[in-house]
Amino acid sequence: MGHISERESELPDTVVNKLLCIVAENKDVISLSLGEPDFTTPKPLLDYAKKVIDKSTHYSPTAGYSELKEAIAKKLRKENKIKCEPDNIIAGTGSQELFMAGFSSALDVTEEVVLPSPCYLAYIPQIELVNGIPKLFQLKEEDNWNINSDELKKIIDKKKTKVILINTPSNPTGNVLDRKLLEEVADIAVENDLYIFADEAYEKLIYDKKHVSIGSFNGMEDYVVTFQTFSKSYAMCGFRLGYACGPKKLIEAMTKVSHYITLAPPSLSQLIGIKALSLPQIYIEKMRKEYDRRRKYIVKRLNEIGLKTATPNGAFYAFSNIKPFAQNSYKFANSLLTKQKVAVVPGTEFGKYGEGYIRFSYATDLKLIEKGLDKIEKFLKR
Ligand SMILES: Cc1ncc(COP(=O)(O)O)c(C=O)c1O
């Protein structure tokens, strides 16, 4: 009968998914588009996976094995200074699943999440899938992509807003929010009795700055849900393992939802996650240093060729202004792909305020980045 729900029909088709297919099928395309580490998972973890695969054939509890939740709570207390116990933790099939469980648990129909744009592409469709309302506040290049807390205050609706969502380090801008700004956001949440969903997927990939977890501020453990993941820090995207830490009542609700979505995160991934949390930091540090080397190169080169780019202090993205060359970022990206076989992501993938910008990923070998930028330079001079 072919009926597709209105809700589903209105979901945007992600350009990123199309790019994944194009890049996989066309070996001559240089991809500066993808949001996943080009590194493989550290070898000790892969070796360990082979050893424990026989122990991974059963479901785990929905929120994850106790040993994993204990290791995560210990990590969050030690590294992020967040007050928490295993009861405050839920592990999920990537942090992406947990955002869905979080929105579903925190929002009734037509209640709002206030969130920045440009922002990670999954938030808006996920909020809409649970019939909530995403209310965007604009991040601006001239503010170095920082949150303007006055703007944030203005768009909160006393009755309807339930969640403020922040993402630091940010995908797509690479911006890292500093302590003072986070304190302002925390005050706004407390004044209005709102949850803060803090997406810290890239907390370990940080350059010349320090990552601060808003959940570590005094008393904020009652308001903040911190989302982190093994995907980026440990190059474990394919294992699909993330976690959230928050107020116990909300975590229990998220666990209920999660049970009906995925039942439980993959058992093998959880065993590897426990092992990952005991690895020396050097494995992450090696990857971070290499990203940093690429970051310095790509930002300098993009600015030299006329694509104005603020220096990102986190993640592995550069977000560049293409307005002197084109007004429509989708057409720009499409034309670059067709003419020079370089894949990049149009800013509109990250919400309406991303128009006029392009996201470049430097989770790609430096030699390819150099080659890609030569081609982009040629493309701009056409
Ligand atoms: C900002 C941000 N949050 C969350 C995710 C989802 O990560 P995962 O589901 O692999 O934990 C991503 C993935 O790219 C991301 O960029």
Tab-separated table of C-alpha atoms and ligand atoms in Angstrom:
chain	number	residue	atom	x	y	z
A	1	MET	CA	0.000	0.000	0.000
A	2	GLY	CA	3.076	2.175	0.189
A	3	HIS	CA	1.988	4.524	2.986
A	4	ILE	CA	4.838	6.335	4.723
A	5	SER	CA	4.100	8.400	7.813
A	6	GLU	CA	4.202	12.161	7.504
A	7	ARG	CA	6.712	12.240	10.351
A	8	GLU	CA	9.106	9.989	8.448
A	9	SER	CA	8.520	11.627	5.070
A	10	GLU	CA	9.528	14.966	6.522
A	11	LEU	CA	12.853	13.730	7.891
A	12	PRO	CA	15.688	15.290	5.894
A	13	ASP	CA	17.735	12.971	3.670
A	14	THR	CA	21.223	13.431	5.026
A	15	VAL	CA	23.865	14.498	2.564
A	16	VAL	CA	26.364	12.739	4.811
A	17	ASN	CA	24.736	9.377	4.163
A	18	LYS	CA	24.867	9.971	0.400
A	19	LEU	CA	28.507	10.998	0.721
A	20	LEU	CA	29.278	7.794	2.633
A	21	CYS	CA	28.012	5.801	-0.355
A	22	ILE	CA	29.794	7.972	-2.952
A	23	VAL	CA	33.104	7.829	-1.097
A	24	ALA	CA	32.822	4.055	-0.606
A	25	GLU	CA	32.079	3.460	-4.295
A	26	ASN	CA	34.481	5.970	-5.866
A	27	LYS	CA	38.064	5.433	-4.871
A	28	ASP	CA	39.172	8.569	-6.752
A	29	VAL	CA	37.109	10.871	-4.515
A	30	ILE	CA	39.086	12.638	-1.783
A	31	SER	CA	36.859	12.779	1.248
A	32	LEU	CA	37.138	15.700	3.630
A	33	SER	CA	33.600	14.973	4.665
A	34	LEU	CA	33.308	12.199	7.168
A	35	GLY	CA	32.832	12.513	10.893
A	36	GLU	CA	34.766	9.466	11.974
A	37	PRO	CA	38.397	8.864	12.865
A	38	ASP	CA	40.538	7.505	10.030
A	39	PHE	CA	42.489	5.560	12.664
A	40	THR	CA	41.591	2.020	13.582
A	41	THR	CA	40.695	1.074	17.132
A	42	PRO	CA	43.882	0.706	19.267
A	43	LYS	CA	45.401	-2.758	18.780
A	44	PRO	CA	45.173	-3.899	22.437
A	45	LEU	CA	41.410	-3.423	22.196
A	46	LEU	CA	41.130	-5.401	18.973
A	47	ASP	CA	43.277	-8.182	20.455
A	48	TYR	CA	41.088	-8.176	23.539
A	49	ALA	CA	37.945	-8.349	21.379
A	50	LYS	CA	39.211	-11.586	19.821
A	51	LYS	CA	39.756	-13.061	23.273
A	52	VAL	CA	36.350	-12.199	24.689
A	53	ILE	CA	34.137	-12.739	21.679
A	54	ASP	CA	32.934	-16.085	23.085
A	55	LYS	CA	31.666	-14.275	26.197
A	56	SER	CA	29.624	-11.823	24.157
A	57	THR	CA	26.760	-13.876	22.840
A	58	HIS	CA	24.096	-12.808	25.361
A	59	TYR	CA	22.108	-9.654	26.038
A	60	SER	CA	23.368	-7.457	28.841
A	61	PRO	CA	21.131	-5.404	31.147
A	62	THR	CA	19.625	-2.488	29.184
A	63	ALA	CA	21.741	0.206	30.863
A	64	GLY	CA	24.888	-1.895	30.422
A	65	TYR	CA	27.024	-4.262	32.489
A	66	SER	CA	27.626	-3.082	36.090
A	67	GLU	CA	31.370	-3.346	35.560
A	68	LEU	CA	31.149	-0.940	32.617
A	69	LYS	CA	28.936	1.511	34.511
A	70	GLU	CA	31.362	1.421	37.449
A	71	ALA	CA	34.335	2.084	35.146
A	72	ILE	CA	32.473	4.967	33.448
A	73	ALA	CA	31.455	6.524	36.786
A	74	LYS	CA	35.072	6.289	37.976
A	75	LYS	CA	36.293	7.938	34.757
A	76	LEU	CA	33.723	10.758	34.988
A	77	ARG	CA	34.582	11.439	38.642
A	78	LYS	CA	38.328	11.437	38.006
A	79	GLU	CA	38.633	13.126	34.618
A	80	ASN	CA	35.515	15.260	34.350
A	81	LYS	CA	34.985	15.982	38.075
A	82	ILE	CA	31.327	14.968	37.780
A	83	LYS	CA	29.739	13.644	40.980
A	84	CYS	CA	28.167	10.343	40.001
A	85	GLU	CA	27.591	6.700	40.835
A	86	PRO	CA	26.830	3.748	38.529
A	87	ASP	CA	23.088	4.455	39.049
A	88	ASN	CA	23.573	7.744	37.225
A	89	ILE	CA	24.939	5.988	34.139
A	90	ILE	CA	23.353	4.407	31.079
A	91	ALA	CA	25.402	2.842	28.296
A	92	GLY	CA	23.839	2.829	24.842
A	93	THR	CA	24.273	1.827	21.230
A	94	GLY	CA	26.325	4.930	20.526
A	95	SER	CA	25.534	8.218	22.229
A	96	GLN	CA	23.129	8.841	19.341
A	97	GLU	CA	20.671	6.279	20.710
A	98	LEU	CA	20.874	7.943	24.120
A	99	PHE	CA	19.972	11.364	22.741
A	100	MET	CA	16.818	9.807	21.365
A	101	ALA	CA	16.083	8.173	24.738
A	102	GLY	CA	16.868	11.500	26.435
A	103	PHE	CA	14.525	13.587	24.254
A	104	SER	CA	11.830	10.963	24.571
A	105	SER	CA	12.143	10.983	28.380
A	106	ALA	CA	12.431	14.740	28.915
A	107	LEU	CA	9.822	16.063	26.474
A	108	ASP	CA	6.083	15.854	26.150
A	109	VAL	CA	4.507	16.594	22.758
A	110	THR	CA	5.266	20.217	21.613
A	111	GLU	CA	7.711	20.855	24.445
A	112	GLU	CA	10.939	22.508	23.390
A	113	VAL	CA	14.651	21.951	23.256
A	114	VAL	CA	16.672	25.129	22.855
A	115	LEU	CA	19.779	24.376	20.836
A	116	PRO	CA	22.512	26.105	18.834
A	117	SER	CA	22.719	26.124	15.058
A	118	PRO	CA	24.925	25.181	13.300
A	119	CYS	CA	24.743	21.942	15.293
A	120	TYR	CA	25.262	18.185	14.930
A	121	LEU	CA	22.806	16.934	12.329
A	122	ALA	CA	20.969	14.313	14.419
A	123	TYR	CA	19.531	16.570	17.114
A	124	ILE	CA	16.793	18.348	15.150
A	125	PRO	CA	15.299	15.228	13.469
A	126	GLN	CA	15.458	13.305	16.761
A	127	ILE	CA	13.565	16.022	18.633
A	128	GLU	CA	10.986	16.070	15.845
A	129	LEU	CA	10.677	12.278	15.922
A	130	VAL	CA	9.442	12.473	19.510
A	131	ASN	CA	7.095	15.334	18.499
A	132	GLY	CA	9.100	17.927	20.391
A	133	ILE	CA	10.062	21.350	19.027
A	134	PRO	CA	13.683	22.251	18.243
A	135	LYS	CA	14.142	25.971	18.906
A	136	LEU	CA	17.351	27.207	17.367
A	137	PHE	CA	19.560	30.050	18.500
A	138	GLN	CA	22.132	31.239	16.023
A	139	LEU	CA	25.849	30.794	16.561
A	140	LYS	CA	27.825	33.401	14.672
A	141	GLU	CA	31.193	33.378	13.006
A	142	GLU	CA	31.942	36.849	14.421
A	143	ASP	CA	31.478	35.424	17.958
A	144	ASN	CA	33.929	32.649	17.071
A	145	TRP	CA	30.893	30.317	17.113
A	146	ASN	CA	30.419	30.879	20.851
A	147	ILE	CA	27.006	30.852	22.504
A	148	ASN	CA	25.580	34.303	23.124
A	149	SER	CA	23.925	33.813	26.502
A	150	ASP	CA	21.635	36.864	26.079
A	151	GLU	CA	20.252	35.333	22.874
A	152	LEU	CA	19.857	32.022	24.672
A	153	LYS	CA	17.914	33.647	27.526
A	154	LYS	CA	15.608	35.401	25.078
A	155	ILE	CA	14.340	32.302	23.335
A	156	ILE	CA	13.516	30.265	26.426
A	157	ASP	CA	9.786	29.853	26.924
A	158	LYS	CA	9.012	29.534	30.628
A	159	LYS	CA	6.271	27.000	29.994
A	160	LYS	CA	7.435	25.049	26.978
A	161	THR	CA	11.227	24.810	27.111
A	162	LYS	CA	12.501	21.757	28.983
A	163	VAL	CA	16.066	21.268	27.733
A	164	ILE	CA	19.050	23.388	26.709
A	165	LEU	CA	21.372	21.404	24.458
A	166	ILE	CA	25.046	22.300	24.158
A	167	ASN	CA	27.912	20.613	22.351
A	168	THR	CA	31.528	21.208	23.289
A	169	PRO	CA	33.845	20.665	21.447
A	170	SER	CA	31.397	21.365	18.657
A	171	ASN	CA	30.591	19.484	15.522
A	172	PRO	CA	30.685	21.240	13.020
A	173	THR	CA	32.520	24.381	14.220
A	174	GLY	CA	35.253	22.912	16.444
A	175	ASN	CA	34.470	25.620	19.006
A	176	VAL	CA	35.207	24.837	22.655
A	177	LEU	CA	33.075	26.585	25.285
A	178	ASP	CA	35.056	28.088	28.127
A	179	ARG	CA	34.206	27.908	31.828
A	180	LYS	CA	32.745	31.400	32.103
A	181	LEU	CA	30.270	30.842	29.296
A	182	LEU	CA	29.334	27.433	30.673
A	183	GLU	CA	28.670	29.060	34.049
A	184	GLU	CA	26.298	31.498	32.372
A	185	VAL	CA	24.479	28.612	30.671
A	186	ALA	CA	24.296	26.728	33.989
A	187	ASP	CA	22.762	29.785	35.697
A	188	ILE	CA	20.151	30.101	32.941
A	189	ALA	CA	19.219	26.420	33.330
A	190	VAL	CA	18.864	26.699	37.105
A	191	GLU	CA	16.843	29.936	36.891
A	192	ASN	CA	14.411	28.301	34.470
A	193	ASP	CA	14.553	24.798	35.963
A	194	LEU	CA	15.737	23.158	32.725
A	195	TYR	CA	17.821	20.124	31.918
A	196	ILE	CA	21.100	20.677	30.117
A	197	PHE	CA	22.038	17.997	27.621
A	198	ALA	CA	25.802	18.349	27.230
A	199	ASP	CA	27.188	16.523	24.199
A	200	GLU	CA	30.869	15.899	24.915
A	201	ALA	CA	31.557	13.371	22.148
A	202	TYR	CA	34.866	15.076	21.307
A	203	GLU	CA	36.015	15.853	24.878
A	204	LYS	CA	39.405	14.188	24.330
A	205	LEU	CA	40.133	15.835	20.986
A	206	ILE	CA	41.066	19.259	22.189
A	207	TYR	CA	43.891	21.652	21.234
A	208	ASP	CA	45.381	24.591	23.174
A	209	LYS	CA	42.415	24.611	25.549
A	210	LYS	CA	40.995	22.515	28.363
A	211	HIS	CA	37.698	20.662	28.184
A	212	VAL	CA	35.289	21.679	30.949
A	213	SER	CA	32.244	19.540	31.784
A	214	ILE	CA	29.254	21.663	32.782
A	215	GLY	CA	28.053	18.671	34.847
A	216	SER	CA	31.004	19.209	37.212
A	217	PHE	CA	29.744	22.581	38.490
A	218	ASN	CA	28.439	22.702	42.011
A	219	GLY	CA	24.892	21.287	42.169
A	220	MET	CA	24.646	20.863	38.395
A	221	GLU	CA	24.561	17.079	38.669
A	222	ASP	CA	20.814	17.573	39.277
A	223	TYR	CA	20.331	19.338	35.918
A	224	VAL	CA	22.939	18.050	33.492
A	225	VAL	CA	22.976	14.932	31.377
A	226	THR	CA	26.497	14.446	30.016
A	227	PHE	CA	26.753	12.406	26.813
A	228	GLN	CA	30.103	10.886	25.881
A	229	THR	CA	31.174	8.128	23.521
A	230	PHE	CA	33.902	5.637	22.725
A	231	SER	CA	33.502	6.441	18.995
A	232	LYS	CA	35.871	9.395	18.714
A	233	SER	CA	38.314	9.057	21.650
A	234	TYR	CA	39.057	5.390	20.936
A	235	ALA	CA	38.235	5.302	17.205
A	236	MET	CA	35.491	2.799	18.040
A	237	CYS	CA	32.639	4.129	15.842
A	238	GLY	CA	31.781	0.688	14.504
A	239	PHE	CA	31.433	-0.816	17.970
A	240	ARG	CA	28.529	1.565	18.680
A	241	LEU	CA	29.100	2.341	22.332
A	242	GLY	CA	28.295	5.577	24.124
A	243	TYR	CA	27.002	6.560	27.536
A	244	ALA	CA	25.145	9.237	29.426
A	245	CYS	CA	25.397	10.373	33.027
A	246	GLY	CA	22.605	12.329	34.678
A	247	PRO	CA	19.976	12.611	37.408
A	248	LYS	CA	18.911	9.130	38.481
A	249	LYS	CA	15.214	9.580	37.724
A	250	LEU	CA	15.883	10.694	34.147
A	251	ILE	CA	18.441	7.922	33.594
A	252	GLU	CA	15.851	5.367	34.762
A	253	ALA	CA	13.338	6.797	32.265
A	254	MET	CA	15.943	6.702	29.494
A	255	THR	CA	16.687	3.079	30.384
A	256	LYS	CA	13.021	2.217	29.964
A	257	VAL	CA	12.968	3.865	26.514
A	258	SER	CA	16.266	2.301	25.525
A	259	HIS	CA	14.910	-1.139	26.391
A	260	TYR	CA	12.254	-0.707	23.711
A	261	ILE	CA	14.627	0.755	21.109
A	262	THR	CA	17.701	-1.478	21.213
A	263	LEU	CA	17.111	-3.683	24.279
A	264	ALA	CA	20.803	-3.332	25.210
A	265	PRO	CA	24.077	-2.075	23.774
A	266	PRO	CA	26.296	-4.718	22.093
A	267	SER	CA	27.852	-6.997	24.736
A	268	LEU	CA	31.195	-7.322	22.939
A	269	SER	CA	31.507	-3.553	22.663
A	270	GLN	CA	30.863	-3.166	26.381
A	271	LEU	CA	33.651	-5.607	27.265
A	272	ILE	CA	35.994	-3.657	24.981
A	273	GLY	CA	34.757	-0.410	26.539
A	274	ILE	CA	35.746	-1.624	30.009
A	275	LYS	CA	39.185	-2.467	28.672
A	276	ALA	CA	39.452	0.889	26.850
A	277	LEU	CA	38.885	2.813	30.055
A	278	SER	CA	41.905	1.081	31.594
A	279	LEU	CA	44.230	1.872	28.636
A	280	PRO	CA	46.986	4.425	29.134
A	281	GLN	CA	46.068	7.849	27.656
A	282	ILE	CA	48.973	7.589	25.212
A	283	TYR	CA	46.738	5.787	22.690
A	284	ILE	CA	44.382	8.768	22.561
A	285	GLU	CA	47.217	11.261	22.761
A	286	LYS	CA	48.891	9.830	19.645
A	287	MET	CA	45.718	10.364	17.601
A	288	ARG	CA	45.102	13.796	19.118
A	289	LYS	CA	48.593	14.955	18.195
A	290	GLU	CA	48.133	13.853	14.608
A	291	TYR	CA	44.755	15.639	14.373
A	292	ASP	CA	46.440	18.730	15.771
A	293	ARG	CA	49.127	18.616	13.074
A	294	ARG	CA	46.437	18.378	10.386
A	295	ARG	CA	44.337	21.082	12.048
A	296	LYS	CA	47.183	23.579	11.887
A	297	TYR	CA	47.779	22.801	8.223
A	298	ILE	CA	44.160	22.841	7.069
A	299	VAL	CA	43.167	26.054	8.871
A	300	LYS	CA	46.208	27.945	7.554
A	301	ARG	CA	45.684	26.697	4.032
A	302	LEU	CA	41.916	27.358	3.970
A	303	ASN	CA	42.489	30.955	5.076
A	304	GLU	CA	45.267	31.373	2.486
A	305	ILE	CA	43.005	30.304	-0.362
A	306	GLY	CA	40.284	32.727	0.717
A	307	LEU	CA	37.983	30.491	2.754
A	308	LYS	CA	37.853	32.338	6.060
A	309	THR	CA	38.046	29.807	8.878
A	310	ALA	CA	38.107	30.401	12.634
A	311	THR	CA	40.699	28.296	14.441
A	312	PRO	CA	38.904	25.286	15.924
A	313	ASN	CA	40.051	24.190	19.387
A	314	GLY	CA	38.411	20.792	19.358
A	315	ALA	CA	36.997	17.847	17.360
A	316	PHE	CA	38.369	17.300	13.826
A	317	TYR	CA	36.487	19.845	11.740
A	318	ALA	CA	37.155	23.222	10.173
A	319	PHE	CA	34.078	25.333	9.354
A	320	SER	CA	34.730	27.783	6.544
A	321	ASN	CA	32.972	30.795	5.109
A	322	ILE	CA	32.309	30.339	1.390
A	323	LYS	CA	30.214	33.504	0.907
A	324	PRO	CA	32.741	35.352	-1.322
A	325	PHE	CA	32.504	32.404	-3.743
A	326	ALA	CA	28.936	31.107	-3.445
A	327	GLN	CA	25.700	31.733	-1.571
A	328	ASN	CA	24.395	28.178	-1.608
A	329	SER	CA	26.557	25.732	0.317
A	330	TYR	CA	24.792	22.644	-1.055
A	331	LYS	CA	25.450	23.708	-4.669
A	332	PHE	CA	29.041	24.601	-3.791
A	333	ALA	CA	29.673	21.150	-2.274
A	334	ASN	CA	27.950	19.403	-5.162
A	335	SER	CA	29.926	21.296	-7.772
A	336	LEU	CA	33.217	20.661	-5.922
A	337	LEU	CA	32.412	16.951	-5.866
A	338	THR	CA	31.510	16.827	-9.561
A	339	LYS	CA	34.338	19.013	-10.860
A	340	GLN	CA	37.233	18.167	-8.560
A	341	LYS	CA	36.104	14.956	-6.858
A	342	VAL	CA	36.500	16.374	-3.374
A	343	ALA	CA	33.737	15.578	-0.881
A	344	VAL	CA	32.835	18.151	1.800
A	345	VAL	CA	29.674	18.751	3.823
A	346	PRO	CA	27.434	21.781	3.161
A	347	GLY	CA	26.755	23.907	6.235
A	348	THR	CA	22.985	23.520	5.837
A	349	GLU	CA	23.372	19.932	7.043
A	350	PHE	CA	23.853	21.512	10.465
A	351	GLY	CA	20.665	23.570	10.543
A	352	LYS	CA	19.526	26.685	8.698
A	353	TYR	CA	22.209	28.922	10.235
A	354	GLY	CA	24.892	26.796	8.571
A	355	GLU	CA	24.103	28.301	5.144
A	356	GLY	CA	27.136	30.010	3.611
A	357	TYR	CA	29.601	27.611	5.240
A	358	ILE	CA	31.253	24.285	4.484
A	359	ARG	CA	32.527	21.695	6.961
A	360	PHE	CA	35.899	20.157	6.234
A	361	SER	CA	36.884	17.070	8.204
A	362	TYR	CA	40.554	16.499	8.921
A	363	ALA	CA	40.029	12.925	10.055
A	364	THR	CA	41.884	12.046	6.863
A	365	ASP	CA	45.537	11.435	6.082
A	366	LEU	CA	47.542	14.683	5.788
A	367	LYS	CA	48.724	13.816	2.269
A	368	LEU	CA	45.106	13.515	1.127
A	369	ILE	CA	44.210	16.749	2.875
A	370	GLU	CA	47.040	18.493	0.974
A	371	LYS	CA	45.884	17.024	-2.322
A	372	GLY	CA	42.251	17.897	-1.575
A	373	LEU	CA	43.168	21.495	-0.811
A	374	ASP	CA	45.167	21.813	-4.043
A	375	LYS	CA	42.029	20.762	-5.871
A	376	ILE	CA	39.837	23.154	-3.881
A	377	GLU	CA	42.242	26.002	-4.692
A	378	LYS	CA	41.948	25.168	-8.388
A	379	PHE	CA	38.150	24.984	-8.054
A	380	LEU	CA	37.977	28.465	-6.482
A	381	LYS	CA	40.106	29.977	-9.246
A	382	ARG	CA	37.936	28.644	-12.042
B	1	LIG	C1	28.604	15.877	18.206
B	1	LIG	C2	28.283	14.435	18.035
B	1	LIG	N1	27.524	13.842	18.966
B	1	LIG	C3	27.187	12.548	18.867
B	1	LIG	C4	27.602	11.781	17.806
B	1	LIG	C5	27.175	10.337	17.740
B	1	LIG	O1	28.214	9.522	18.159
B	1	LIG	P1	28.033	7.990	18.529
B	1	LIG	O2	26.604	7.640	18.322
B	1	LIG	O3	28.944	7.248	17.630
B	1	LIG	O4	28.409	7.886	19.967
B	1	LIG	C6	28.392	12.355	16.816
B	1	LIG	C7	28.826	11.564	15.650
B	1	LIG	O5	29.428	12.035	14.713
B	1	LIG	C8	28.753	13.715	16.930
B	1	LIG	O6	29.505	14.330	16.012
